[in-house]
Amino acid sequence: MKYLLPPAILFILALAYGLGISQYHPPILPDELVPQNAPGYYDYRGVTHSHTSLNKGTLSPEEVIEEAQVARLDFLILTDLNYFLPYPIKPDYYQNLLVMVGKSYSYLDSHILHYSLEQLPQFNGLGEAQVYFSDRLSKTPKEETDDFVVLAHPFKGGRNWSGPYPKSLQGIETINLKSVWRIAWEKTKPSFFWSIFIYPFNSHLSLLRLFQHPKKEVELWDELNRDRPTIGFVGNETTGPSIPLEKPRARFPSYKTSFEIASNHVLLRSELTGNVVNDRKKVLSALRKGQFYMCLDYLENPKGFVTYIESGDRQIQMGSQVSLARDMRLVVKLPHEPTVPFEVMVIKDGRSIHRSNKKITSLPLTESGVYRIIVRVIPTLPLPDGKKWIPWIYTNPFFIQSPPVG
């Protein structure tokens, strides 16, 4: 009997710990706050990279839509890889969820995502798609196009881009959640196993504690932006399971958890109305122009966050290319002052040039360059983690050009 006592004690302690963290949520903003849009803006959150059982996912398109509804997404883009049949789901509103269909293709040594405000081309096979994108990506980018191409998971093992990046590549996944979890598995196995242990008790905390700033992807993003405007995306790449250990039926992490942990937030100047055709164009146009930010939503609902360049009586949105003018200011507004240590970082051409711990940051702009924002916080995570810096918000850049001579 005495041999059973230590395991029993360990089991009770583990169960008590699990039950203790089951209700944990990082207290970033005051609990009594009701999320509200920033004045003049409408914040809609969604996922732009998700797979179903039509390719490498574990749930049918209908089931993935249900998961997105439970996760309270505003929009979802289904992007099954190398799927060449007519898609069984039509772009439409499913309850309050705007569902759209994009495409994902193998191209050279990488995967690319293809979105369009109009009709996407229908290919008969991968060879035809390869020919199309070879031509599409070799062309000089136009200022206004109906479609846009995004590089998925730039450094995922065995899927690295070979050669120079084409100028017609309009975006990259600066954050790819599936890559983040796999890097955690490769580099910090003890911590990873701990996350597996706590996953049944608190799936969001299990994944949040593994999140690391995607240094290589962000450095590539900054490098590309020095050459031409490139939009950054959160790529959830939801398939259901994405961890090397699990069986498919384990769904670790689940679609719902992946949808809730992080997303892209488009900032529109007018509301979505329920008109599928118009709303689809609004959302896709905002994504194409970079009028959105990336967020780890589990840390806190960011609704009310906004950043813009103030120039006279104009508010210039993220993704814009404008000439430097007198009295320009970069403005960053948080929905509320966080209750934990926080930092608003202004990044210019890949380097931090200003740090602020105020609810509203206003920085005069005196030089041309590529400006973007990172907001990070220090929540106190349950043992064994404690306090640590975690990025909360990554904005898309502002492209400030030198004024014309003469």
Coordinates of C-alpha atoms in Angstrom, one line a residue:
M1 CA 0.0 0.0 0.0
K2 CA 2.8 2.4 0.8
Y3 CA 4.1 2.1 -2.7
L4 CA 0.9 3.5 -4.0
L5 CA 1.0 6.6 -1.8
P6 CA 3.6 8.6 -3.8
P7 CA 1.9 8.1 -7.2
A8 CA -1.4 9.0 -5.5
I9 CA 0.0 12.2 -4.1
L10 CA 1.5 13.1 -7.5
F11 CA -1.8 12.4 -9.2
I12 CA -3.7 14.6 -6.7
L13 CA -1.2 17.4 -7.0
A14 CA -1.3 17.2 -10.8
L15 CA -5.1 17.2 -10.8
A16 CA -5.2 20.2 -8.4
Y17 CA -2.7 22.1 -10.6
G18 CA -4.7 21.3 -13.7
L19 CA -8.0 22.4 -12.1
G20 CA -6.3 25.6 -10.8
I21 CA -5.1 26.7 -14.3
S22 CA -8.3 25.6 -16.1
Q23 CA -9.8 29.0 -15.4
Y24 CA -6.6 31.0 -16.0
H25 CA -6.7 33.9 -18.4
P26 CA -3.9 36.5 -18.5
P27 CA -5.3 39.7 -17.0
I28 CA -4.1 42.3 -19.5
L29 CA -7.0 44.8 -19.5
P30 CA -9.6 45.6 -16.8
D31 CA -12.2 42.9 -16.7
E32 CA -15.1 45.3 -16.6
L33 CA -14.3 46.8 -20.0
V34 CA -16.6 46.1 -22.9
P35 CA -14.7 45.9 -26.2
Q36 CA -15.6 48.8 -28.5
N37 CA -14.4 49.9 -31.9
A38 CA -12.0 52.9 -32.1
P39 CA -13.9 56.0 -33.3
G40 CA -14.2 56.0 -37.1
Y41 CA -13.1 52.3 -37.5
Y42 CA -14.7 48.9 -37.5
D43 CA -12.5 46.0 -36.3
Y44 CA -13.2 42.5 -37.8
R45 CA -11.1 39.5 -37.0
G46 CA -10.6 36.5 -39.2
V47 CA -8.4 33.6 -40.4
T48 CA -6.9 33.6 -43.8
H49 CA -5.2 30.1 -44.0
S50 CA -7.3 27.1 -43.0
H51 CA -7.5 23.5 -44.4
T52 CA -10.3 21.0 -44.4
S53 CA -10.7 17.3 -45.0
L54 CA -10.8 18.1 -48.7
N55 CA -7.0 18.1 -48.5
K56 CA -4.9 17.8 -45.3
G57 CA -7.4 18.9 -42.6
T58 CA -9.3 16.7 -40.2
L59 CA -12.8 18.3 -40.5
S60 CA -15.1 18.9 -43.4
P61 CA -15.7 22.4 -44.6
E62 CA -19.0 22.5 -42.8
E63 CA -17.4 21.4 -39.5
V64 CA -14.6 23.9 -39.9
I65 CA -17.2 26.7 -40.4
E66 CA -18.9 25.5 -37.2
E67 CA -15.6 25.7 -35.3
A68 CA -15.1 29.3 -36.6
Q69 CA -18.6 30.2 -35.5
V70 CA -17.9 29.0 -32.0
A71 CA -14.6 30.9 -32.0
R72 CA -16.6 34.0 -32.9
L73 CA -14.6 34.9 -36.0
D74 CA -16.0 37.5 -38.2
F75 CA -14.6 36.0 -41.4
L76 CA -12.9 32.8 -42.5
I77 CA -11.0 32.0 -45.7
L78 CA -10.8 28.3 -46.6
T79 CA -7.5 27.5 -48.5
D80 CA -7.3 23.8 -49.3
L81 CA -3.9 22.8 -50.8
N82 CA -3.8 21.8 -54.4
Y83 CA -7.6 21.2 -54.6
F84 CA -8.6 21.4 -58.3
L85 CA -12.3 20.4 -58.2
P86 CA -15.2 22.9 -57.9
Y87 CA -15.3 23.9 -54.3
P88 CA -18.4 22.6 -52.4
I89 CA -18.8 25.7 -50.2
K90 CA -19.9 29.0 -51.7
P91 CA -18.8 32.4 -50.4
D92 CA -21.7 33.4 -48.1
Y93 CA -22.7 34.4 -44.6
Y94 CA -23.1 31.4 -42.3
Q95 CA -24.9 33.0 -39.4
N96 CA -22.7 35.9 -38.6
L97 CA -19.6 34.4 -40.2
L98 CA -18.5 35.6 -43.6
V99 CA -16.9 32.6 -45.4
M100 CA -14.7 33.0 -48.4
V101 CA -12.7 30.6 -50.5
G102 CA -9.0 31.2 -51.4
K103 CA -6.5 28.8 -52.9
S104 CA -3.2 27.2 -51.7
Y105 CA -0.7 25.7 -54.1
S106 CA 2.6 24.0 -54.0
Y107 CA 5.0 26.2 -56.0
L108 CA 8.7 25.4 -56.4
D109 CA 9.9 24.5 -52.9
S110 CA 7.2 26.5 -51.1
H111 CA 3.5 26.9 -50.7
I112 CA 1.7 30.1 -51.8
L113 CA -1.8 31.4 -51.0
H114 CA -3.9 33.0 -53.7
Y115 CA -6.8 35.4 -53.0
S116 CA -8.9 37.5 -55.4
L117 CA -11.6 40.2 -55.1
E118 CA -13.1 38.6 -58.2
Q119 CA -13.1 35.0 -59.4
L120 CA -10.0 32.9 -58.8
P121 CA -8.8 30.8 -61.8
Q122 CA -9.8 27.2 -61.9
F123 CA -6.9 24.9 -62.8
N124 CA -7.1 21.3 -64.1
G125 CA -4.0 20.2 -62.2
L126 CA -0.8 21.3 -60.4
G127 CA 1.2 21.6 -63.7
E128 CA -1.3 24.2 -65.1
A129 CA -1.1 26.1 -61.8
Q130 CA 2.7 26.1 -61.8
V131 CA 2.7 27.6 -65.3
Y132 CA 0.2 30.3 -64.3
F133 CA 2.2 31.4 -61.2
S134 CA 5.5 31.3 -63.0
D135 CA 4.0 33.9 -65.3
R136 CA 2.1 35.7 -62.6
L137 CA 5.0 36.2 -60.3
S138 CA 7.5 37.2 -63.0
K139 CA 5.5 40.3 -63.9
T140 CA 6.1 43.7 -62.5
P141 CA 3.6 44.3 -59.8
K142 CA 0.7 46.7 -60.6
E143 CA -0.5 49.3 -58.1
E144 CA -4.0 47.9 -58.2
T145 CA -4.8 44.3 -58.9
D146 CA -7.8 42.2 -58.1
D147 CA -5.8 39.3 -56.8
F148 CA -2.8 38.9 -54.5
V149 CA -0.3 36.2 -53.7
V150 CA 1.1 35.5 -50.2
L151 CA 4.0 33.2 -49.3
A152 CA 2.9 30.7 -46.6
H153 CA 5.3 29.7 -43.7
P154 CA 8.5 31.0 -45.3
F155 CA 10.9 28.8 -43.2
K156 CA 8.9 25.6 -42.7
G157 CA 11.2 22.6 -43.0
G158 CA 11.6 21.5 -46.6
R159 CA 9.5 24.4 -47.9
N160 CA 12.0 27.3 -48.1
W161 CA 11.8 29.6 -51.0
S162 CA 14.7 29.1 -53.4
G163 CA 16.2 32.1 -55.2
P164 CA 15.3 35.8 -55.1
Y165 CA 11.8 36.7 -53.9
P166 CA 9.7 37.9 -56.8
K167 CA 8.4 41.5 -56.7
S168 CA 4.9 40.4 -57.5
L169 CA 4.8 38.5 -54.2
Q170 CA 2.5 40.8 -52.2
G171 CA 2.7 39.3 -48.7
I172 CA 4.2 36.7 -46.4
E173 CA 3.0 34.9 -43.3
T174 CA 5.0 36.8 -40.7
I175 CA 3.5 34.5 -38.1
N176 CA 2.6 30.9 -39.0
L177 CA 1.1 29.2 -35.9
K178 CA 1.8 25.7 -37.2
S179 CA 5.5 26.6 -37.7
V180 CA 5.6 28.2 -34.2
W181 CA 4.4 25.0 -32.5
R182 CA 6.8 22.8 -34.5
I183 CA 9.8 25.0 -33.7
A184 CA 8.8 24.7 -30.0
W185 CA 8.7 20.9 -30.4
E186 CA 12.2 20.9 -32.0
K187 CA 13.9 23.3 -29.6
T188 CA 12.2 22.9 -26.2
K189 CA 10.9 19.4 -25.8
P190 CA 10.5 19.5 -22.0
S191 CA 8.5 22.6 -22.2
F192 CA 6.5 21.2 -25.1
F193 CA 5.6 18.0 -23.1
W194 CA 4.5 20.3 -20.3
S195 CA 2.1 22.0 -22.7
I196 CA 0.8 18.6 -23.8
F197 CA 0.1 17.8 -20.1
I198 CA -1.8 21.1 -19.5
Y199 CA -3.6 21.1 -22.8
P200 CA -6.7 19.3 -21.5
F201 CA -7.1 21.8 -18.7
N202 CA -6.4 25.0 -20.6
S203 CA -5.7 24.6 -24.3
H204 CA -5.1 28.3 -24.9
L205 CA -2.5 28.6 -22.2
S206 CA -0.9 25.4 -23.4
L207 CA -0.1 27.1 -26.8
L208 CA 0.4 30.6 -25.6
R209 CA 3.3 29.6 -23.4
L210 CA 5.1 28.1 -26.4
F211 CA 4.8 31.2 -28.5
Q212 CA 8.0 32.9 -29.4
H213 CA 8.6 36.1 -31.5
P214 CA 9.1 34.7 -35.1
K215 CA 12.6 36.3 -35.5
K216 CA 13.5 34.8 -38.9
E217 CA 10.2 35.6 -40.5
V218 CA 10.1 39.2 -39.2
E219 CA 13.7 39.8 -40.4
L220 CA 12.7 38.5 -43.8
W221 CA 9.6 40.8 -43.7
D222 CA 11.7 43.8 -42.9
E223 CA 14.2 42.9 -45.6
L224 CA 11.5 42.6 -48.3
N225 CA 9.9 45.9 -47.2
R226 CA 13.2 47.7 -47.7
D227 CA 12.9 46.6 -51.4
R228 CA 9.1 46.9 -52.0
P229 CA 5.9 46.9 -49.9
T230 CA 5.1 43.5 -48.5
I231 CA 2.1 42.7 -46.3
G232 CA 2.4 40.5 -43.2
F233 CA -0.2 37.9 -42.2
V234 CA -1.0 35.6 -39.3
G235 CA -1.3 32.2 -40.9
N236 CA -3.2 29.8 -38.6
E237 CA -2.7 27.0 -41.2
T238 CA -5.4 25.1 -39.3
T239 CA -5.6 21.4 -40.1
G240 CA -6.7 20.1 -36.7
P241 CA -3.6 18.3 -35.4
S242 CA -0.3 19.9 -36.1
I243 CA 2.0 18.3 -33.5
P244 CA 4.2 15.3 -34.4
L245 CA 3.0 13.1 -31.5
E246 CA -0.7 13.1 -31.9
K247 CA -3.1 10.9 -33.8
P248 CA -5.4 12.7 -36.1
R249 CA -8.5 12.2 -33.9
A250 CA -6.7 14.0 -31.0
R251 CA -7.1 17.3 -32.8
F252 CA -4.2 18.9 -31.0
P253 CA -4.6 21.8 -31.3
S254 CA -8.3 21.9 -32.3
Y255 CA -9.6 24.3 -35.0
K256 CA -11.4 26.3 -32.4
T257 CA -8.3 26.8 -30.2
S258 CA -6.2 27.8 -33.2
F259 CA -8.9 30.3 -34.3
E260 CA -9.1 31.8 -30.9
I261 CA -5.4 32.1 -30.1
A262 CA -4.5 34.5 -33.0
S263 CA -6.0 36.2 -36.0
N264 CA -5.8 39.0 -38.5
H265 CA -7.9 42.2 -37.6
V266 CA -9.0 44.3 -40.6
L267 CA -9.8 47.9 -39.8
L268 CA -12.5 49.2 -42.0
R269 CA -13.9 52.7 -42.3
S270 CA -17.5 51.4 -42.8
E271 CA -19.4 48.5 -41.4
L272 CA -20.0 45.1 -43.0
T273 CA -23.7 45.1 -43.9
G274 CA -24.5 41.5 -44.6
N275 CA -24.2 41.9 -48.4
V276 CA -21.9 39.0 -49.3
V277 CA -20.6 40.5 -52.5
N278 CA -19.8 43.9 -51.1
D279 CA -18.5 42.6 -47.7
R280 CA -16.2 40.1 -49.4
K281 CA -14.7 42.8 -51.5
K282 CA -14.3 45.1 -48.4
V283 CA -12.4 42.5 -46.4
L284 CA -10.2 41.2 -49.2
S285 CA -9.4 44.7 -50.3
A286 CA -8.3 45.6 -46.8
L287 CA -6.1 42.5 -46.7
R288 CA -4.6 43.3 -50.1
K289 CA -3.8 46.8 -49.0
G290 CA -2.4 45.9 -45.6
Q291 CA -5.1 47.6 -43.6
F292 CA -5.0 45.2 -40.8
Y293 CA -2.9 44.1 -37.8
M294 CA -2.0 40.7 -36.4
C295 CA -2.9 39.8 -32.9
L296 CA -2.5 37.1 -30.2
D297 CA -6.2 37.3 -29.3
Y298 CA -6.0 35.0 -26.3
L299 CA -3.9 37.6 -24.4
E300 CA -6.8 40.1 -24.7
N301 CA -9.5 41.3 -27.1
P302 CA -7.7 44.2 -28.9
K303 CA -10.9 45.8 -30.3
G304 CA -10.4 49.6 -30.0
F305 CA -6.7 49.4 -31.0
V306 CA -5.9 51.7 -33.9
T307 CA -2.8 53.2 -35.5
Y308 CA -2.6 55.7 -38.3
I309 CA -0.5 58.5 -39.6
E310 CA -1.9 62.0 -39.0
S311 CA -1.2 64.5 -41.7
G312 CA -3.2 67.7 -41.5
D313 CA -6.8 66.5 -41.2
R314 CA -6.1 63.1 -42.8
Q315 CA -5.8 59.8 -41.1
I316 CA -3.6 57.5 -43.3
Q317 CA -4.1 53.8 -42.7
M318 CA -1.6 50.9 -42.4
G319 CA -0.3 49.7 -45.7
S320 CA -0.3 53.1 -47.3
Q321 CA 2.5 54.6 -49.4
V322 CA 2.7 58.4 -48.9
S323 CA 5.3 61.1 -49.3
L324 CA 6.8 62.6 -46.2
A325 CA 5.2 65.9 -45.3
R326 CA 5.5 68.6 -42.7
D327 CA 3.8 67.9 -39.3
M328 CA 3.3 64.2 -39.9
R329 CA 2.7 62.1 -36.8
L330 CA 2.5 58.4 -36.2
V331 CA -0.4 57.8 -33.8
V332 CA -0.9 54.5 -31.8
K333 CA -4.0 54.1 -29.5
L334 CA -4.5 51.2 -27.3
P335 CA -8.1 50.3 -26.3
H336 CA -7.2 50.8 -22.6
E337 CA -4.0 51.1 -20.6
P338 CA -3.0 47.5 -19.8
T339 CA -2.9 46.4 -16.1
V340 CA 0.5 44.7 -16.6
P341 CA 3.8 46.1 -17.8
F342 CA 3.6 46.8 -21.5
E343 CA 5.5 48.5 -24.3
V344 CA 4.6 50.1 -27.6
M345 CA 7.5 49.7 -30.0
V346 CA 7.9 51.8 -33.1
I347 CA 10.0 49.9 -35.7
K348 CA 11.6 51.8 -38.6
D349 CA 13.4 49.9 -41.3
G350 CA 13.7 46.9 -39.0
R351 CA 15.1 48.7 -36.0
S352 CA 13.4 49.9 -32.8
I353 CA 13.4 53.7 -32.7
H354 CA 10.9 54.6 -30.0
R355 CA 9.4 52.9 -27.0
S356 CA 6.3 54.0 -25.1
N357 CA 4.3 52.8 -22.1
K358 CA 1.3 55.1 -22.7
K359 CA -2.2 54.4 -23.9
I360 CA -1.7 56.9 -26.7
T361 CA 1.6 57.3 -28.5
S362 CA 2.2 60.2 -30.9
L363 CA 5.5 60.3 -32.7
P364 CA 6.6 63.1 -35.1
L365 CA 7.8 61.6 -38.4
T366 CA 10.8 63.4 -39.8
E367 CA 12.4 60.8 -42.0
S368 CA 11.3 58.5 -44.8
G369 CA 11.2 54.8 -44.1
V370 CA 9.1 51.7 -43.4
Y371 CA 7.3 52.1 -40.0
R372 CA 5.4 49.4 -38.1
I373 CA 4.3 48.8 -34.5
I374 CA 4.7 46.0 -32.0
V375 CA 2.8 46.0 -28.7
R376 CA 4.0 43.5 -26.2
V377 CA 3.1 42.8 -22.6
I378 CA 4.4 41.0 -19.5
P379 CA 1.6 38.8 -18.1
T380 CA 2.2 36.5 -15.1
L381 CA 1.8 32.9 -16.4
P382 CA 1.2 30.0 -14.0
L383 CA 4.3 28.1 -12.8
P384 CA 6.7 27.2 -14.1
D385 CA 6.7 30.1 -16.5
G386 CA 6.1 33.3 -14.4
K387 CA 6.5 36.7 -16.0
K388 CA 7.7 37.0 -19.6
W389 CA 7.5 39.3 -22.5
I390 CA 4.8 38.2 -25.1
P391 CA 4.0 40.0 -28.3
W392 CA 0.3 41.0 -28.4
I393 CA -0.1 43.1 -31.6
Y394 CA 2.0 43.4 -34.8
T395 CA 0.8 46.0 -37.2
N396 CA 1.3 46.2 -40.9
P397 CA 3.8 48.9 -42.1
F398 CA 3.4 52.5 -43.2
F399 CA 5.6 53.3 -46.2
I400 CA 6.9 56.9 -46.0
Q401 CA 8.7 58.0 -49.1
S402 CA 11.0 61.0 -49.6
P403 CA 9.1 64.0 -51.0
P404 CA 9.6 64.6 -54.7
V405 CA 12.4 66.9 -55.6
G406 CA 11.5 70.2 -57.2

